[in-house]
Amino acid sequence: MSTDIHPPLDTATAIRARRSVPYGRLSAEQPELPDALIWTLLEAAHWAPSHGNTQPWRFGVFTGAGRARLADVLAASLAEHKGVTDAAEVAELRATQQETQAKAPVWIVVAAQTPASTKFPSYEEDWAAAAAMQNLLLAARSHGLGSKWITSAALMHPTTLPALGFEEGCRPIGMLYLAQVEEWPEGRRDPVAQKVLWVRE
Ligand SMILES: Cc1cc2nc3c(=O)[nH]c(=O)nc-3n(C[C@H](O)[C@H](O)[C@H](O)COP(=O)(O)O)c2cc1C
């Protein structure tokens, strides 16, 4: 099954057309995505640069009932973050989180791991994993899928990655969903010249 709404976009077009798609812009119908397509996107992420080629990115892929497992962990972390202990309130957080994860067929958590022996600071591993995250977002857009980089308090909570099964020492970089889009949002940027220091002589 192909989910492409067009042949894969070229890099420059995908960069310009990528958007953080709010849940309200997603299609009501969200067919499952083929594993082969998810692997294609993970491969794109895996070709990110890393200092010394340490390849520090780690991916957790949650599909089918795995999305409910992700939701339960996020809800438990959120409850801890907010100091919520009342059982009914915890159940409500869980139900809301389950609804969110059900909006898209695929969720991917991106993390960074510092290799046991490295001469590079761990922030460089985080940057490399962030580059992998961007590759994923661009590859998704290229194949016609919507996504959004999410760094919610629940995801960033220290209990989340271990509870999801990530190896010890991993740091969260973000999570994203992959979904069909009903209507792509407009992008907005200031003139690039405002951000540029250009030295000619
Ligand atoms: C590190 C990082 C964290 C982000 N976290 C969130 C988030 O938690 N929730 C959200 O709705 N968007 C999040 N975003 C998406 C930004 O809001 C979005 O990129 C920005 O508004 C520009 O929109 P565009 O991506 O469509 O160009 C994040 C983006 C980055 C790079």
Short mmCIF file of C-alpha atoms and ligand atoms in Angstrom, two decimals:
data_model
loop_
_atom_site.label_atom_id
_atom_site.label_comp_id
_atom_site.label_asym_id
_atom_site.label_seq_id
_atom_site.Cartn_x
_atom_site.Cartn_y
_atom_site.Cartn_z
CA MET A 1 0.00 0.00 0.00
CA SER A 2 1.37 3.41 -0.91
CA THR A 3 0.39 6.43 1.15
CA ASP A 4 2.08 8.87 -1.18
CA ILE A 5 -0.25 11.53 -2.48
CA HIS A 6 2.39 12.29 -5.09
CA PRO A 7 5.85 11.02 -6.05
CA PRO A 8 8.31 11.78 -3.20
CA LEU A 9 9.14 15.49 -3.17
CA ASP A 10 12.68 16.66 -3.92
CA THR A 11 14.69 17.91 -0.93
CA ALA A 12 14.28 21.65 -1.54
CA THR A 13 10.51 21.33 -1.97
CA ALA A 14 10.14 19.10 1.11
CA ILE A 15 12.15 21.58 3.22
CA ARG A 16 9.92 24.45 2.15
CA ALA A 17 6.64 22.51 2.36
CA ARG A 18 7.25 20.79 5.73
CA ARG A 19 4.93 22.10 8.43
CA SER A 20 4.14 21.29 12.02
CA VAL A 21 0.60 20.05 11.48
CA PRO A 22 -1.89 20.63 14.33
CA TYR A 23 -4.17 17.70 15.15
CA GLY A 24 -7.15 19.68 13.82
CA ARG A 25 -5.65 19.60 10.30
CA LEU A 26 -5.35 15.80 10.18
CA SER A 27 -7.66 13.66 8.06
CA ALA A 28 -10.49 11.86 9.86
CA GLU A 29 -9.48 8.64 8.09
CA GLN A 30 -6.05 7.45 9.19
CA PRO A 31 -5.16 4.15 7.50
CA GLU A 32 -2.27 2.16 8.94
CA LEU A 33 1.05 2.95 7.30
CA PRO A 34 3.10 0.12 5.79
CA ASP A 35 6.16 -0.93 7.78
CA ALA A 36 8.28 -0.49 4.63
CA LEU A 37 7.40 3.20 4.50
CA ILE A 38 8.23 3.66 8.20
CA TRP A 39 11.60 1.96 7.61
CA THR A 40 12.24 4.31 4.67
CA LEU A 41 11.76 7.29 6.98
CA LEU A 42 13.91 5.74 9.73
CA GLU A 43 16.67 5.13 7.16
CA ALA A 44 16.53 8.81 6.20
CA ALA A 45 16.88 9.74 9.87
CA HIS A 46 19.78 7.29 10.26
CA TRP A 47 21.81 9.13 7.59
CA ALA A 48 22.09 12.25 9.73
CA PRO A 49 25.61 13.47 10.54
CA SER A 50 27.18 12.83 13.97
CA HIS A 51 30.57 13.93 15.30
CA GLY A 52 32.91 10.95 14.94
CA ASN A 53 30.02 9.03 13.31
CA THR A 54 28.77 7.96 16.75
CA GLN A 55 25.18 7.55 15.39
CA PRO A 56 23.70 8.41 18.81
CA TRP A 57 20.01 8.51 17.73
CA ARG A 58 17.56 5.95 19.07
CA PHE A 59 13.99 5.51 17.86
CA GLY A 60 10.94 4.08 19.58
CA VAL A 61 8.18 3.27 17.08
CA PHE A 62 4.64 2.91 18.40
CA THR A 63 1.90 1.57 16.13
CA GLY A 64 -1.37 -0.31 16.65
CA ALA A 65 -1.89 -1.16 20.32
CA GLY A 66 1.63 0.12 20.98
CA ARG A 67 0.15 3.62 20.80
CA ALA A 68 -1.94 2.91 23.91
CA ARG A 69 1.21 1.73 25.68
CA LEU A 70 2.90 5.04 24.75
CA ALA A 71 -0.17 6.96 25.96
CA ASP A 72 -0.21 5.16 29.31
CA VAL A 73 3.45 5.95 29.95
CA LEU A 74 3.01 9.61 28.93
CA ALA A 75 -0.07 9.95 31.14
CA ALA A 76 1.76 8.45 34.14
CA SER A 77 4.67 10.88 33.60
CA LEU A 78 2.30 13.80 33.22
CA ALA A 79 0.52 12.86 36.45
CA GLU A 80 3.87 12.80 38.20
CA HIS A 81 4.90 16.11 36.61
CA LYS A 82 1.67 17.76 37.75
CA GLY A 83 1.62 16.05 41.14
CA VAL A 84 -1.72 14.43 40.34
CA THR A 85 -2.42 11.41 42.56
CA ASP A 86 -6.22 11.23 42.64
CA ALA A 87 -7.20 8.03 40.81
CA ALA A 88 -10.07 9.65 38.88
CA GLU A 89 -7.84 12.50 37.72
CA VAL A 90 -5.10 10.09 36.69
CA ALA A 91 -7.70 8.08 34.72
CA GLU A 92 -8.80 11.29 32.99
CA LEU A 93 -5.22 12.16 32.02
CA ARG A 94 -4.87 8.64 30.66
CA ALA A 95 -8.07 8.86 28.60
CA THR A 96 -7.03 12.23 27.12
CA GLN A 97 -3.59 10.89 26.25
CA GLN A 98 -5.12 7.78 24.65
CA GLU A 99 -7.28 10.04 22.48
CA THR A 100 -4.21 11.97 21.35
CA GLN A 101 -2.23 8.88 20.40
CA ALA A 102 -5.27 7.52 18.51
CA LYS A 103 -5.24 10.54 16.17
CA ALA A 104 -2.29 9.17 14.18
CA PRO A 105 -1.32 5.63 13.13
CA VAL A 106 2.38 6.02 13.93
CA TRP A 107 4.26 7.72 16.76
CA ILE A 108 8.06 7.86 16.90
CA VAL A 109 10.06 8.88 19.98
CA VAL A 110 13.57 10.12 19.17
CA ALA A 111 16.28 9.93 21.83
CA ALA A 112 20.03 10.49 22.06
CA GLN A 113 22.53 8.13 23.63
CA THR A 114 26.11 9.05 24.49
CA PRO A 115 28.49 6.21 23.57
CA ALA A 116 30.34 4.63 26.51
CA SER A 117 33.71 5.88 25.29
CA THR A 118 33.53 9.22 23.57
CA LYS A 119 35.68 12.30 23.42
CA PHE A 120 32.78 14.50 22.41
CA PRO A 121 30.44 16.37 24.79
CA SER A 122 26.96 14.86 25.11
CA TYR A 123 25.34 17.98 23.70
CA GLU A 124 26.88 17.06 20.35
CA GLU A 125 25.05 13.73 20.51
CA ASP A 126 21.82 15.65 21.20
CA TRP A 127 22.43 17.86 18.18
CA ALA A 128 23.08 14.83 15.98
CA ALA A 129 19.85 13.19 17.17
CA ALA A 130 18.03 16.46 16.47
CA ALA A 131 19.42 16.33 12.92
CA ALA A 132 18.05 12.79 12.65
CA MET A 133 14.68 14.09 13.86
CA GLN A 134 14.68 16.76 11.14
CA ASN A 135 15.58 14.15 8.51
CA LEU A 136 12.55 12.16 9.67
CA LEU A 137 10.26 15.19 9.42
CA LEU A 138 11.54 16.01 5.92
CA ALA A 139 11.29 12.42 4.70
CA ALA A 140 7.72 12.25 6.05
CA ARG A 141 6.78 15.44 4.19
CA SER A 142 8.47 14.19 1.06
CA HIS A 143 6.16 11.15 1.17
CA GLY A 144 3.07 13.27 1.75
CA LEU A 145 2.73 12.64 5.49
CA GLY A 146 2.10 15.23 8.18
CA SER A 147 4.06 15.31 11.43
CA LYS A 148 5.05 17.59 14.29
CA TRP A 149 8.08 17.74 16.60
CA ILE A 150 6.69 17.50 20.14
CA THR A 151 8.58 18.09 23.40
CA SER A 152 5.76 17.90 25.92
CA ALA A 153 6.42 17.86 29.66
CA ALA A 154 5.28 14.23 29.65
CA LEU A 155 7.83 13.19 27.04
CA MET A 156 10.69 15.12 28.67
CA HIS A 157 9.95 13.73 32.16
CA PRO A 158 12.83 11.55 33.42
CA THR A 159 10.60 8.52 33.98
CA THR A 160 9.32 8.38 30.40
CA LEU A 161 12.13 6.86 28.33
CA PRO A 162 12.98 4.08 30.83
CA ALA A 163 9.26 3.21 31.12
CA LEU A 164 9.04 2.97 27.31
CA GLY A 165 11.95 0.54 27.22
CA PHE A 166 14.77 2.79 26.00
CA GLU A 167 18.23 1.81 27.17
CA GLU A 168 19.68 3.54 30.24
CA GLY A 169 21.22 6.96 29.62
CA CYS A 170 19.02 7.95 26.67
CA ARG A 171 17.85 11.54 26.58
CA PRO A 172 14.58 12.59 24.91
CA ILE A 173 14.93 14.77 21.80
CA GLY A 174 11.29 14.80 20.77
CA MET A 175 8.45 12.71 19.46
CA LEU A 176 6.49 12.98 16.27
CA TYR A 177 3.47 11.44 14.66
CA LEU A 178 2.98 10.39 11.06
CA ALA A 179 -0.48 10.98 9.66
CA GLN A 180 -2.53 11.86 6.60
CA VAL A 181 -3.26 15.58 6.37
CA GLU A 182 -6.60 17.10 5.44
CA GLU A 183 -5.27 20.64 4.95
CA TRP A 184 -1.64 21.77 5.22
CA PRO A 185 -1.13 24.88 7.38
CA GLU A 186 0.57 27.97 6.04
CA GLY A 187 4.16 28.55 7.17
CA ARG A 188 5.53 31.84 8.48
CA ARG A 189 9.11 33.08 8.61
CA ASP A 190 10.76 36.46 9.12
CA PRO A 191 13.04 37.59 6.28
CA VAL A 192 16.11 35.37 6.42
CA ALA A 193 18.39 38.43 6.14
CA GLN A 194 17.41 39.30 9.76
CA LYS A 195 19.24 36.18 10.92
CA VAL A 196 22.40 36.44 8.86
CA LEU A 197 25.81 37.82 9.67
CA TRP A 198 27.66 37.98 6.35
CA VAL A 199 31.33 38.95 6.30
CA ARG A 200 32.78 39.73 2.89
CA GLU A 201 36.14 41.21 3.74
C1 LIG B 1 12.73 21.50 19.57
C2 LIG B 1 11.32 21.72 19.13
C3 LIG B 1 10.29 21.44 20.00
C4 LIG B 1 8.96 21.63 19.61
N1 LIG B 1 7.95 21.28 20.49
C5 LIG B 1 6.67 21.44 20.12
C6 LIG B 1 5.63 21.03 20.99
O1 LIG B 1 5.87 20.48 22.08
N2 LIG B 1 4.35 21.23 20.60
C7 LIG B 1 4.06 21.80 19.39
O2 LIG B 1 2.86 21.97 19.09
N3 LIG B 1 5.02 22.17 18.52
C8 LIG B 1 6.32 22.00 18.85
N4 LIG B 1 7.33 22.33 17.97
C9 LIG B 1 6.96 22.81 16.62
C10 LIG B 1 7.08 24.34 16.50
O3 LIG B 1 6.04 24.95 17.20
C11 LIG B 1 7.06 24.73 15.00
O4 LIG B 1 8.19 24.18 14.38
C12 LIG B 1 7.04 26.24 14.78
O5 LIG B 1 5.84 26.80 15.23
C13 LIG B 1 7.20 26.61 13.30
O6 LIG B 1 6.20 25.99 12.52
P1 LIG B 1 6.58 25.06 11.28
O7 LIG B 1 7.33 23.86 11.85
O8 LIG B 1 5.27 24.64 10.67
O9 LIG B 1 7.42 25.85 10.35
C14 LIG B 1 8.65 22.14 18.32
C15 LIG B 1 9.72 22.41 17.44
C16 LIG B 1 11.04 22.20 17.83
C17 LIG B 1 12.15 22.46 16.85
#
